[in-house]
GROMACS .gro file of C-alpha atoms in nm:
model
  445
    1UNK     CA    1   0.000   0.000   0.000
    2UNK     CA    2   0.155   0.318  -0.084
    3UNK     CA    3   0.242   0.632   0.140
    4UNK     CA    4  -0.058   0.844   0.027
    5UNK     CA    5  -0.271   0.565   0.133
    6UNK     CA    6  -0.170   0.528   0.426
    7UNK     CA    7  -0.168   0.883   0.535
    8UNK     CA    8  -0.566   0.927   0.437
    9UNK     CA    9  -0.624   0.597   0.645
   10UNK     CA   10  -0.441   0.797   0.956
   11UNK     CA   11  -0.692   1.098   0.912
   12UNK     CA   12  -0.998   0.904   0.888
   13UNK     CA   13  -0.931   0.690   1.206
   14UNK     CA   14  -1.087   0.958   1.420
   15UNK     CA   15  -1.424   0.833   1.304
   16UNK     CA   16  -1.496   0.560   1.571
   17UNK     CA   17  -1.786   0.329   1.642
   18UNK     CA   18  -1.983   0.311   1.987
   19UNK     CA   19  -2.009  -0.025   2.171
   20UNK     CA   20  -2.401   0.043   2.155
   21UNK     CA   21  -2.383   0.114   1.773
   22UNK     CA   22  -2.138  -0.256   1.739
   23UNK     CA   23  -2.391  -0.454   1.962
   24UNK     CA   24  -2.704  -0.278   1.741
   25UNK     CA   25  -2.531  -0.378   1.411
   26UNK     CA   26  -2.495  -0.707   1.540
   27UNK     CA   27  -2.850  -0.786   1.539
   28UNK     CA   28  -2.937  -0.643   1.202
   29UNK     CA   29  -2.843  -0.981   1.025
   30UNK     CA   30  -2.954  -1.218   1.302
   31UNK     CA   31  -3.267  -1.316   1.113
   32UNK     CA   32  -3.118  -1.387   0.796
   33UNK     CA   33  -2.841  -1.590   0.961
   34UNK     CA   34  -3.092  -1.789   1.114
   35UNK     CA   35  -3.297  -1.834   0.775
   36UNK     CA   36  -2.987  -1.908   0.602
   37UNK     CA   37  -2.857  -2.204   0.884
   38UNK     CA   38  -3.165  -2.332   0.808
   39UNK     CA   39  -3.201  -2.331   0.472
   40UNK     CA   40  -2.842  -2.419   0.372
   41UNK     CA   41  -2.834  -2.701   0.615
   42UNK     CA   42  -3.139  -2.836   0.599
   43UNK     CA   43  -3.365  -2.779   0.309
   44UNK     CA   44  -3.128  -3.035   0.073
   45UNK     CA   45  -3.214  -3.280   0.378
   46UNK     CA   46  -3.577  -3.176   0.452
   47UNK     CA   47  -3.685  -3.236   0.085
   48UNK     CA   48  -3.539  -3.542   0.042
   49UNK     CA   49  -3.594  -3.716   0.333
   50UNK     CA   50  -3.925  -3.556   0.479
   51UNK     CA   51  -4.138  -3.385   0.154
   52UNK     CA   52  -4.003  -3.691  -0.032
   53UNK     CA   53  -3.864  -3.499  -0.353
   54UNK     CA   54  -3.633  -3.640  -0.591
   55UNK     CA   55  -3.259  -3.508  -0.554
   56UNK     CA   56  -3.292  -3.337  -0.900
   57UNK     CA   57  -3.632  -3.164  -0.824
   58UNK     CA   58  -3.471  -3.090  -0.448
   59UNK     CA   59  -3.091  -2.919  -0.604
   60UNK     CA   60  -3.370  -2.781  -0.857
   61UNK     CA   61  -3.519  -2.590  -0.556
   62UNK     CA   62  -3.268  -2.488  -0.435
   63UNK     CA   63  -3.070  -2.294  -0.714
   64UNK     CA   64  -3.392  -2.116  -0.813
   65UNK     CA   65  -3.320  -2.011  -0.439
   66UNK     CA   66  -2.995  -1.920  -0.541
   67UNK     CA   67  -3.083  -1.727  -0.863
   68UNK     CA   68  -3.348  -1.571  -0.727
   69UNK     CA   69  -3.120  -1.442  -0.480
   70UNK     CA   70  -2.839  -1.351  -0.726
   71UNK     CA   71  -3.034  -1.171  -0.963
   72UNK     CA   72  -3.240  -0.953  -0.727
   73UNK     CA   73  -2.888  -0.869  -0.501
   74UNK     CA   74  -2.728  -0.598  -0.750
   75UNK     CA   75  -3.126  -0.463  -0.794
   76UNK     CA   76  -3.101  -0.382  -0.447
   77UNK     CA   77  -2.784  -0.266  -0.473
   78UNK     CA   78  -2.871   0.013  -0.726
   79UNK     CA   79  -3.202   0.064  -0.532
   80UNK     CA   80  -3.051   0.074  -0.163
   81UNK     CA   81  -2.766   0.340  -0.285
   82UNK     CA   82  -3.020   0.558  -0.518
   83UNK     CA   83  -3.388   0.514  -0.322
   84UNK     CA   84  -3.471   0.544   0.038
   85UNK     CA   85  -3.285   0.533   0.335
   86UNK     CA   86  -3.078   0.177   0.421
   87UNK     CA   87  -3.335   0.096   0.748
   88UNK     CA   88  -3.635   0.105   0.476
   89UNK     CA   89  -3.543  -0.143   0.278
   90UNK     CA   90  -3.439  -0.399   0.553
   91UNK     CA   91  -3.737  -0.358   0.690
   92UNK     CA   92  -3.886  -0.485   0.330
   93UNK     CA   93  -3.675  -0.735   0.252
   94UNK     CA   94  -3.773  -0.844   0.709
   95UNK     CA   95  -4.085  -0.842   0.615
   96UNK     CA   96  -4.094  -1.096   0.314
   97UNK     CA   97  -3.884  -1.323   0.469
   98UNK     CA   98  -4.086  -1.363   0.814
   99UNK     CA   99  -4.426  -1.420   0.528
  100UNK     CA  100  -4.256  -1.680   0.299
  101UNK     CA  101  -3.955  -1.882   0.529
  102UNK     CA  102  -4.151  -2.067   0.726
  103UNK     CA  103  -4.359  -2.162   0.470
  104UNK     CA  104  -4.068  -2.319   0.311
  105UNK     CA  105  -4.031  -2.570   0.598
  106UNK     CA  106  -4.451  -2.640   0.648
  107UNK     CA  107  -4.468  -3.034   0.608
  108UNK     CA  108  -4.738  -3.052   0.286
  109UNK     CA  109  -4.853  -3.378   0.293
  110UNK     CA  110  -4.922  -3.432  -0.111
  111UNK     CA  111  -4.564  -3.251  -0.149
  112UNK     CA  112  -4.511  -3.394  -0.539
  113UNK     CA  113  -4.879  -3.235  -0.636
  114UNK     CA  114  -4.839  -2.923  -0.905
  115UNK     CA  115  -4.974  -2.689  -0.627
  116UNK     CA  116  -4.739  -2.767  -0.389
  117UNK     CA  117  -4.465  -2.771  -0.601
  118UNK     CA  118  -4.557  -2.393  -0.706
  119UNK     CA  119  -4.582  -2.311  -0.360
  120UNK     CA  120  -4.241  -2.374  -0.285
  121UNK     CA  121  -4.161  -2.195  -0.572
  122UNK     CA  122  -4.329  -1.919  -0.485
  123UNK     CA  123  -4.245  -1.878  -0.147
  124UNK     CA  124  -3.880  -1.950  -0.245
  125UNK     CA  125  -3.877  -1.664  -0.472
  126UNK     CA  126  -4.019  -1.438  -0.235
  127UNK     CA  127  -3.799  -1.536   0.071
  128UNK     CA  128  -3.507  -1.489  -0.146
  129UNK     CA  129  -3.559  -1.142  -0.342
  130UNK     CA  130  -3.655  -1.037   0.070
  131UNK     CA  131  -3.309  -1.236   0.202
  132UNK     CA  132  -3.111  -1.036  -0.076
  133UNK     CA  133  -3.286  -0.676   0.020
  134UNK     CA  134  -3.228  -0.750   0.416
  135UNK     CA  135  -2.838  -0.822   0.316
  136UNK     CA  136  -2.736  -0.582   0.100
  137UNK     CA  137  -2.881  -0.300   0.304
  138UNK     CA  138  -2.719  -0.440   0.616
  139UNK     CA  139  -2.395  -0.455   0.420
  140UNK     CA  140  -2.382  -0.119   0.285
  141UNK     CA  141  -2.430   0.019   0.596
  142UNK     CA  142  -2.056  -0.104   0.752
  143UNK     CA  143  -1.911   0.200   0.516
  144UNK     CA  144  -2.175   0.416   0.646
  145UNK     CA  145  -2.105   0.389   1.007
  146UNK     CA  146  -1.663   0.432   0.994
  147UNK     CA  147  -1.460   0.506   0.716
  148UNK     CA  148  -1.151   0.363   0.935
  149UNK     CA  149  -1.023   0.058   0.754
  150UNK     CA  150  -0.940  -0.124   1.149
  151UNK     CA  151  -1.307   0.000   1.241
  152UNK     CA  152  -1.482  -0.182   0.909
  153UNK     CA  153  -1.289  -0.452   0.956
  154UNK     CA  154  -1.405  -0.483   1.323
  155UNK     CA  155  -1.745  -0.433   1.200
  156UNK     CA  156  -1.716  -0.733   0.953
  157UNK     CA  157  -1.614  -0.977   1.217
  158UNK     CA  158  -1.857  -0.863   1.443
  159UNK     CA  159  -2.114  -0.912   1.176
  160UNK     CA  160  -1.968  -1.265   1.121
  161UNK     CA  161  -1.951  -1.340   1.482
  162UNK     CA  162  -2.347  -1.270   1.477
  163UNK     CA  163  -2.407  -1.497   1.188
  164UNK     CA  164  -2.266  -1.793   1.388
  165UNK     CA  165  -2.410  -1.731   1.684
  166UNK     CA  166  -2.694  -1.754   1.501
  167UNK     CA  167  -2.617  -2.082   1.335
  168UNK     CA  168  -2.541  -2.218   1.644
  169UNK     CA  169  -2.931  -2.135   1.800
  170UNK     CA  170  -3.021  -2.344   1.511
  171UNK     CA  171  -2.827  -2.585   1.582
  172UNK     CA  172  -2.889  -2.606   1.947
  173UNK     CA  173  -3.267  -2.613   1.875
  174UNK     CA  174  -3.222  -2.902   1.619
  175UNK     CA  175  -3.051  -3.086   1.868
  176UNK     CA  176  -3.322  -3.050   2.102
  177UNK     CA  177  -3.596  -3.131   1.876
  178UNK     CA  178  -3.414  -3.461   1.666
  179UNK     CA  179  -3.328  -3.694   1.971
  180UNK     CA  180  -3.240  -3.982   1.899
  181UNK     CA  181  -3.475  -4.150   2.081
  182UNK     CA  182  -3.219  -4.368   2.266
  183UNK     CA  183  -3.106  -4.546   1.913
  184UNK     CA  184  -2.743  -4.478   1.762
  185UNK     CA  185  -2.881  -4.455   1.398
  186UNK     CA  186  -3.241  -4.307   1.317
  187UNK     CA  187  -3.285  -4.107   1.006
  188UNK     CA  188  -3.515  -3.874   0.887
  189UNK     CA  189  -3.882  -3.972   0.737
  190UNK     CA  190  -4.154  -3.763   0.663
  191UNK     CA  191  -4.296  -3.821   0.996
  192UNK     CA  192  -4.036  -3.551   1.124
  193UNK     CA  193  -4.230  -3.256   0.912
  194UNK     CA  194  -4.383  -3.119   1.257
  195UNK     CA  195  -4.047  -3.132   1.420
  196UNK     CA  196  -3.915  -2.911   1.096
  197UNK     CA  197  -4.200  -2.673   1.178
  198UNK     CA  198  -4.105  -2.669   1.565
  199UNK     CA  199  -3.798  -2.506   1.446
  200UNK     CA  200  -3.850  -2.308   1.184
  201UNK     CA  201  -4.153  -2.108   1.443
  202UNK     CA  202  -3.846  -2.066   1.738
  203UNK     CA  203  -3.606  -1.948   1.457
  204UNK     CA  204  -3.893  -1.701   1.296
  205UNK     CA  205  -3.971  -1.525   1.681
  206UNK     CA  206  -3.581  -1.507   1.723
  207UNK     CA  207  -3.494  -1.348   1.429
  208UNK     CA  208  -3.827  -1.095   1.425
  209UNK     CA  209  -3.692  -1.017   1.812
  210UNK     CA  210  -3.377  -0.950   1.690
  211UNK     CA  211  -3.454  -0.709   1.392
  212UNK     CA  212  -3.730  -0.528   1.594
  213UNK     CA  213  -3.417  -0.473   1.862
  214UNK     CA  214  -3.211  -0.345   1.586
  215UNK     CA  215  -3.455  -0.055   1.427
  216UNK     CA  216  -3.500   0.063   1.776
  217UNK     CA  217  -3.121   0.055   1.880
  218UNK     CA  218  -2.918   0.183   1.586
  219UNK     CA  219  -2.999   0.547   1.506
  220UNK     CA  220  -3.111   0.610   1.168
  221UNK     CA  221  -2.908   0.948   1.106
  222UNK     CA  222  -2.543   0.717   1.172
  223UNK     CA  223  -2.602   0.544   0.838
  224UNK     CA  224  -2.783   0.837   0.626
  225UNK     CA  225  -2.458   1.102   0.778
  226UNK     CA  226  -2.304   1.179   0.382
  227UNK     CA  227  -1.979   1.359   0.589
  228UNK     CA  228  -1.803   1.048   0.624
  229UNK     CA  229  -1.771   1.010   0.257
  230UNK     CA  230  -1.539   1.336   0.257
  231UNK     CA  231  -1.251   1.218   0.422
  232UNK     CA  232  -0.899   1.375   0.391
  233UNK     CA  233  -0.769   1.136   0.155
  234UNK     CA  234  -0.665   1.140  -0.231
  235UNK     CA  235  -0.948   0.859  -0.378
  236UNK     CA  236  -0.736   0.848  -0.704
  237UNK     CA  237  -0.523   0.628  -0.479
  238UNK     CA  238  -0.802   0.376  -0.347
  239UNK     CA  239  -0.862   0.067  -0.577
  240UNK     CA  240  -1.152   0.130  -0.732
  241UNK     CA  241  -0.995   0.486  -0.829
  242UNK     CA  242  -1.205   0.788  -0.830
  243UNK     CA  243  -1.476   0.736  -1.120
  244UNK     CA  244  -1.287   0.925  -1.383
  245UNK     CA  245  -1.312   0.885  -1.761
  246UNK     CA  246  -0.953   0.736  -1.796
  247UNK     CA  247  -0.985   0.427  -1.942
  248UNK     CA  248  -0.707   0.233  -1.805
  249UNK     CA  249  -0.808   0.344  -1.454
  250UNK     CA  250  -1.177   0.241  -1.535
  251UNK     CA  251  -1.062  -0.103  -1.620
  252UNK     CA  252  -0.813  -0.140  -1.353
  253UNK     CA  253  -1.049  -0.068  -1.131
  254UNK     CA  254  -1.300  -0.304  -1.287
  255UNK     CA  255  -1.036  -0.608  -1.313
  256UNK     CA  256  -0.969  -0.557  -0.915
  257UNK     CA  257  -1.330  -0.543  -0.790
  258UNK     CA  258  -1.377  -0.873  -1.043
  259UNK     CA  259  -1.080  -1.074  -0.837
  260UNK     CA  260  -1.223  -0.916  -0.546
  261UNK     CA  261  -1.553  -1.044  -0.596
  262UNK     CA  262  -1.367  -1.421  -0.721
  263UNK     CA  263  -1.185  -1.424  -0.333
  264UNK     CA  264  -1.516  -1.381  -0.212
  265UNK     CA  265  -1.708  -1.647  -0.403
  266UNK     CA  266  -1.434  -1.912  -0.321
  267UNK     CA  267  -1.482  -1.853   0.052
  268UNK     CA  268  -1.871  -1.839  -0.014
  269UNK     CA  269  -1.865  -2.151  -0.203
  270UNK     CA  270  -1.647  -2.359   0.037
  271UNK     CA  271  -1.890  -2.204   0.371
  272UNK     CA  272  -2.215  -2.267   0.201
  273UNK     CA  273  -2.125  -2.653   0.031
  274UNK     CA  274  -1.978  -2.714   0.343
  275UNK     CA  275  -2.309  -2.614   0.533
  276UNK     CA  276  -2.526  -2.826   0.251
  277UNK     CA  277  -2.333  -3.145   0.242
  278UNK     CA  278  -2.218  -3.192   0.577
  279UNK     CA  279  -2.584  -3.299   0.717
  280UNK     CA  280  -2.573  -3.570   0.405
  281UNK     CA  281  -2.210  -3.695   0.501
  282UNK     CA  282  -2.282  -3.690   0.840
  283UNK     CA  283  -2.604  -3.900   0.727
  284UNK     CA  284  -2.363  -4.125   0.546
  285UNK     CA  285  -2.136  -4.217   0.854
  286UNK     CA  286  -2.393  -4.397   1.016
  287UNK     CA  287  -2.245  -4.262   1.304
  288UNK     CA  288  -2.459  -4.039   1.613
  289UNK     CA  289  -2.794  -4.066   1.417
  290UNK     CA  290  -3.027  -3.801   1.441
  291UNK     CA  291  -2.836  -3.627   1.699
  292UNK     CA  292  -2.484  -3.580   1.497
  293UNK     CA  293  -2.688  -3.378   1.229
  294UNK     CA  294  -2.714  -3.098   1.512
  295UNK     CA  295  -2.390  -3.154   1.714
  296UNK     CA  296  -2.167  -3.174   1.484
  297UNK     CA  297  -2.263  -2.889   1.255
  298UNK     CA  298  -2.269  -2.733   1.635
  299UNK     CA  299  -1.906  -2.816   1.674
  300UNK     CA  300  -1.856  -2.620   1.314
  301UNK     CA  301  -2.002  -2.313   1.456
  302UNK     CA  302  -1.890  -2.282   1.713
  303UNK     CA  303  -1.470  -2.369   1.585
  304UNK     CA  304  -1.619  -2.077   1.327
  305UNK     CA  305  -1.691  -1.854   1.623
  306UNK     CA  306  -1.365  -1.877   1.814
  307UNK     CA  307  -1.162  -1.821   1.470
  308UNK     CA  308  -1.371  -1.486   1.466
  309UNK     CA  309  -1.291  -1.374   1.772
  310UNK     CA  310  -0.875  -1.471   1.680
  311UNK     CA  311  -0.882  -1.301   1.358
  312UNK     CA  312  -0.931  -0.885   1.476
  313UNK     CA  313  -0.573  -0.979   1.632
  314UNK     CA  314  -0.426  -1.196   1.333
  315UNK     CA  315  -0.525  -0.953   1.128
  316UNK     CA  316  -0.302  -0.660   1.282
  317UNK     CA  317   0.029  -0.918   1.318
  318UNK     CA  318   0.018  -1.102   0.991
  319UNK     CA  319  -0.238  -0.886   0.712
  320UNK     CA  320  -0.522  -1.021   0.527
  321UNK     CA  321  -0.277  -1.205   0.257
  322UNK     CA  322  -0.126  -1.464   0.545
  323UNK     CA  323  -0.479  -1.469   0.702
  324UNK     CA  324  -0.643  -1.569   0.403
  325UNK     CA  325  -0.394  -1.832   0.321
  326UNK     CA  326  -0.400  -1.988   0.669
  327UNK     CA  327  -0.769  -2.055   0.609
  328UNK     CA  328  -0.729  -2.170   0.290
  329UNK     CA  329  -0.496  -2.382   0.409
  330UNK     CA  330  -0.689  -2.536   0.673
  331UNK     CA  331  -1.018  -2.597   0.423
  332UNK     CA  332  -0.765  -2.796   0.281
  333UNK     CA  333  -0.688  -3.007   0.555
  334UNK     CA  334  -1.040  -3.087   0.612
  335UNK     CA  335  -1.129  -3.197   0.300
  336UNK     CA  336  -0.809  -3.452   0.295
  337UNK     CA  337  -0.930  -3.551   0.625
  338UNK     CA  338  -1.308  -3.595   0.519
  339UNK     CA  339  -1.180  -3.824   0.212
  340UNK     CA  340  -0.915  -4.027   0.410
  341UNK     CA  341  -0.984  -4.033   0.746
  342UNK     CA  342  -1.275  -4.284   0.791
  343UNK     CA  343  -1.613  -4.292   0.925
  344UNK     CA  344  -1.539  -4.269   1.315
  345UNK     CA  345  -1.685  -3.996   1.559
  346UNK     CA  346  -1.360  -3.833   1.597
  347UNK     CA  347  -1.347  -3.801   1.259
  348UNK     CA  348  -1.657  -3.640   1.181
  349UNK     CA  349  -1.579  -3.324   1.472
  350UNK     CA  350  -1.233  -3.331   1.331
  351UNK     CA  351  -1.370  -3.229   1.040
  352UNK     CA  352  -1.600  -2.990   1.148
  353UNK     CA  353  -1.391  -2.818   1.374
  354UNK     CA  354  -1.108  -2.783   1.066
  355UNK     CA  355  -1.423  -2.671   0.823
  356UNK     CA  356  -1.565  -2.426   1.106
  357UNK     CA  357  -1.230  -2.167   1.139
  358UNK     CA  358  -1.094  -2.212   0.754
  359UNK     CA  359  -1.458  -2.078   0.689
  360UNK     CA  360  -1.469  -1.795   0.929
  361UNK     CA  361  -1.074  -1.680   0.825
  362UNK     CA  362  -1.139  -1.656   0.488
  363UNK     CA  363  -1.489  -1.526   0.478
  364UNK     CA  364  -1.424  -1.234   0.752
  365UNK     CA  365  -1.097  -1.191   0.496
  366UNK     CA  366  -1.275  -1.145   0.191
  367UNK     CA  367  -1.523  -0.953   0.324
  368UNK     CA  368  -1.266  -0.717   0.487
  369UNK     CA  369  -1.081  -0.683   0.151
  370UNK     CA  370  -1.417  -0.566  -0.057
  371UNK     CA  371  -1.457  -0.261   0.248
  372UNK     CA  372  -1.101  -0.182   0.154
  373UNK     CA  373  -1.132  -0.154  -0.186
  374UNK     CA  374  -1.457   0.065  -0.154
  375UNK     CA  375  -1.262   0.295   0.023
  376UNK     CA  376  -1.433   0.651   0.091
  377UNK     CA  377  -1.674   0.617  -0.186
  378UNK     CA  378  -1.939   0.513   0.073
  379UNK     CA  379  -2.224   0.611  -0.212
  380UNK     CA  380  -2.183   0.318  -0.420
  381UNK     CA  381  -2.142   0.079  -0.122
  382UNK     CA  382  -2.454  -0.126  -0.148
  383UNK     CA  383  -2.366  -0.167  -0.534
  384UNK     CA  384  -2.023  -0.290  -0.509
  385UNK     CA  385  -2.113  -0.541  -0.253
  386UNK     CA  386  -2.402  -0.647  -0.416
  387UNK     CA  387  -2.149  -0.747  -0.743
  388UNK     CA  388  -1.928  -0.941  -0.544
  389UNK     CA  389  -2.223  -1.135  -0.405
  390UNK     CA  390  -2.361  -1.140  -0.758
  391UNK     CA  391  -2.103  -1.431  -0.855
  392UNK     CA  392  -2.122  -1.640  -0.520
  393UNK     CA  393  -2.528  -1.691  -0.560
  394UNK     CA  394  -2.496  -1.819  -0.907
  395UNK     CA  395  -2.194  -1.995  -0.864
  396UNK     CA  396  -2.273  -2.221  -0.595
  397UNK     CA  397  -2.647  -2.267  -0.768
  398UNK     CA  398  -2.538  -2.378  -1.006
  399UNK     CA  399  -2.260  -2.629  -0.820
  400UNK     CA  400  -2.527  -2.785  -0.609
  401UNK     CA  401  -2.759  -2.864  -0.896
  402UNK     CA  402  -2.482  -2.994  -1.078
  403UNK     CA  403  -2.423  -3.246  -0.813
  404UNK     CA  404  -2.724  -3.324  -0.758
  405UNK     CA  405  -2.814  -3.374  -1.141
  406UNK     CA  406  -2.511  -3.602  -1.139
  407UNK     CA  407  -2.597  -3.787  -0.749
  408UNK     CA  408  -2.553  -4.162  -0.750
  409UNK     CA  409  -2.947  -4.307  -0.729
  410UNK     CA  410  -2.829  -4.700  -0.643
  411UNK     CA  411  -2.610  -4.638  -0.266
  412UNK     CA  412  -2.491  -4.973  -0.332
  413UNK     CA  413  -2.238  -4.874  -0.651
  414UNK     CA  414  -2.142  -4.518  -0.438
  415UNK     CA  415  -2.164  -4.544  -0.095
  416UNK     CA  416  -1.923  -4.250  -0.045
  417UNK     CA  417  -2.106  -4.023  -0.259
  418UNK     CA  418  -2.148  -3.738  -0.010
  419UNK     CA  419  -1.799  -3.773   0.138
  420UNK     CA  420  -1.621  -3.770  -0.217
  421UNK     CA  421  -1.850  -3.431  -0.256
  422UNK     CA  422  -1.818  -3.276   0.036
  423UNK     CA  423  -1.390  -3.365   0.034
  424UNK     CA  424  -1.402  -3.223  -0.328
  425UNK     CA  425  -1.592  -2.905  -0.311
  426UNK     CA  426  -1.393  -2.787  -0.003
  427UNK     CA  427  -1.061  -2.829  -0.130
  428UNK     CA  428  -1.186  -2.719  -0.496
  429UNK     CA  429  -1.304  -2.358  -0.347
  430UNK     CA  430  -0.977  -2.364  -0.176
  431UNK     CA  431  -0.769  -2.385  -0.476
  432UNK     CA  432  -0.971  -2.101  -0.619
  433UNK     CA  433  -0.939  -1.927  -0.323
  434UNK     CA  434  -0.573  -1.935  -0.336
  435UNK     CA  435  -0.535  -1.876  -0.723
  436UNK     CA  436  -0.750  -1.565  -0.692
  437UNK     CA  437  -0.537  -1.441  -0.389
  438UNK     CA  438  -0.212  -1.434  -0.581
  439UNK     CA  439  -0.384  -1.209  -0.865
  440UNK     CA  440  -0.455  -0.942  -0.618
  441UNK     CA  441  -0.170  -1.006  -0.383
  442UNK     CA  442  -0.004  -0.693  -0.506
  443UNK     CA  443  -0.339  -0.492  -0.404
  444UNK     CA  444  -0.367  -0.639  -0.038
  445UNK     CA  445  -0.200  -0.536   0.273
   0.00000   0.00000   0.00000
């Protein structure tokens, strides 16, 4: 980073961020993160095993989730940065997901009929165009609130630490409602639809508590304040540059945010596969029953958590380059441990523990380096991060349906099926992960 950089990020550290204004942040994503545990862990699982869907009609569901999501995310992104103020549209995008997620989860008993098929559809669509509103407004607000580098940063992890303490209520609740009855192996039939709905109610009160908590704790006039965006600092010498004309600077600029938004879709692809295909490996094992599909992603979350907390004081010894390669590196690890360890419980948490921080490091990281490269320019926040979550959305769509367009229908002739896809997909993101990060090694601090 060079010497005029650094000076403008002196003179914009005096903008700090009150404890109140972290905790209030916090709880601005809490309902999505509990949506999202829920539907990246479970829905693969749920339609399968409880509404009885075929895997190709279930990945089917599931990417329209995705591309639903992907498509409306830079829409908000124009709309968030050009119409209304930031609170508005989360509390849109609140309300369509409280209508249509639970829904999602109801238990239809003629679940291959037309109707019912178009209702998932429909209430897909609709929880994901709201999903996409709530995050991209909750996202564009981190530039809003500090222009200090250290303080978005902060923000980011704090944001992150939310989301699994999220997952982990989800998980703690699943384990409470699958038992396992007192039997080491009992899987899931579609007599455990009421048990899905069980959950899905707790999860929809917790997350409506938590958003109602944040519209009355953060104060609207911290995120609408347009001094923050004139900082002392030369925004020729940011990454995205400063909007001119110049045409090598307006594809510089462009090529950056583009590897930018790749660093970001390699941690989002190895997080969320990791999240889908655990529960089906996990299933696989034989090994805990019921119970393991809440413990162990438990474990995950919590390993996730702890890495969180470790990474605010990583990041200020070793830079986001090293952190991002240490998680990398440990995705790695987990994935040769998934494919050669062996089905044993120690195994399986192993595993989980390993997926849980190389998640957390790298996500946090990428997510850190797209607040850097938006710099000052706190106007166009909401679109920037709503093109580097473009990519992730569609990508991983499109991954899942692949696989499941390709699953194994006889167990018999694969019997490792989800291991070999949960072992590949984490150390394939990986890989990308650490291809993109020596492109824009150069850019990073």
């Amino acid at each position: 980073m060079s010497r005029s950089v650094e000076t403008g990020l002196r003179n914009m550290e005096h903008i700090k961020v009150t404890l109140s204004t972290k905790l209030a942040y916090a709880l601005g994503h809490v309902f999505n993160d509990l949506a999202a545990a829920m539907w990246f862990s479970y829905t693969l699982i749920y339609l399968q095993r409880v509404a009885l869907l075929e895997p190709v009609t279930a990945g089917a569901l599931l990417l329209l989730g995705q591309l639903v999501d992907a498509f409306t995310t830079p829409i908000f992104g124009f709309l968030v940065d050009r119409y209304c103020k930031k609170k508005i549209w989360h509390v849109i995008g609140s309300v369509m997901v409280t209508l249509t997620f639970p829904v999602i989860f109801a238990g239809f008993a003629n679940s291959t009929s037309p109707v019912i098929i178009f209702l998932y559809i429909m209430s897909i669509a609709i929880f994901q165009t709201g999903w996409a509103a709530v995050q991209i407004s909750h996202l564009s607000m981190i530039p809003s609130l500090t222009n200090s580098l250290l303080g978005r940063a902060e923000l980011t992890a704090i944001r992150y630490s939310a989301q699994v303490s999220a997952a982990v209520v989800v998980f703690v609740v699943t384990w409470i409602v699958l038992p396992t009855n007192g039997e080491s192996m009992v899987l899931l039939d579609e007599n455990d639809d009421y048990k899905f709905r069980d959950i899905v109610i707790v999860v929809t009160v917790l997350g409506l508590t938590a958003t109602i908590l944040f519209h009355i704790l953060l104060k609207g006039n911290l995120l609408e304040n347009t001094n923050q965006s004139q900082a002392k600092v030369d925004e020729s010498t940011w990454l995205l540059g400063d909007g001119s004309s110049n045409s090598r600077r307006s594809w510089f600029g462009t090529s950056i945010l583009l590897r930018v938004a790749m660093l970001y879709v390699a941690s989002r692809l190895f997080i969320t596969l990791a999240t889908v295909y655990l529960p089906l490996y996990i299933e696989e094992t034989a090994v805990g029953g019921k119970q393991a599909l809440a413990t162990v992603p438990l474990v995950s979350y919590l390993s996730s958590f702890a890495a969180a907390l470790l990474l605010k004081y990583m990041n200020r010894s070793c830079g986001t380059k090293i952190c991002y390669l240490l998680g990398a590196l440990i995705g790695i690890l987990s994935a040769t441990i998934t494919q050669f360890g062996g089905y044993h419980g120690i195994v399986l948490y192993t595993v989980a523990i390993l997926i849980g921080a190389g998640s957390s490091i790298t996500m946090v990281t990428a997510l850190s380096v797209t607040a850097e490269i938006i710099g000052p320019r706190t106007e166009s926040s909401a679109l920037v991060y709503s093109i580097v979550t473009f990519l992730d959305k569609v990508v991983t769509g499109l991954v899942v349906v692949l696989i499941e367009r390709w699953r194994c229908r006889q167990q018999e002739l694969c019997p490792t099926y989800n291991r070999d896809t949960l072992s590949i997909v984490c150390a394939s993101s990986m890989l990308l992960g650490l291809a993109t990060l020596l492109s824009v090694s150069r850019c990073l601090t």
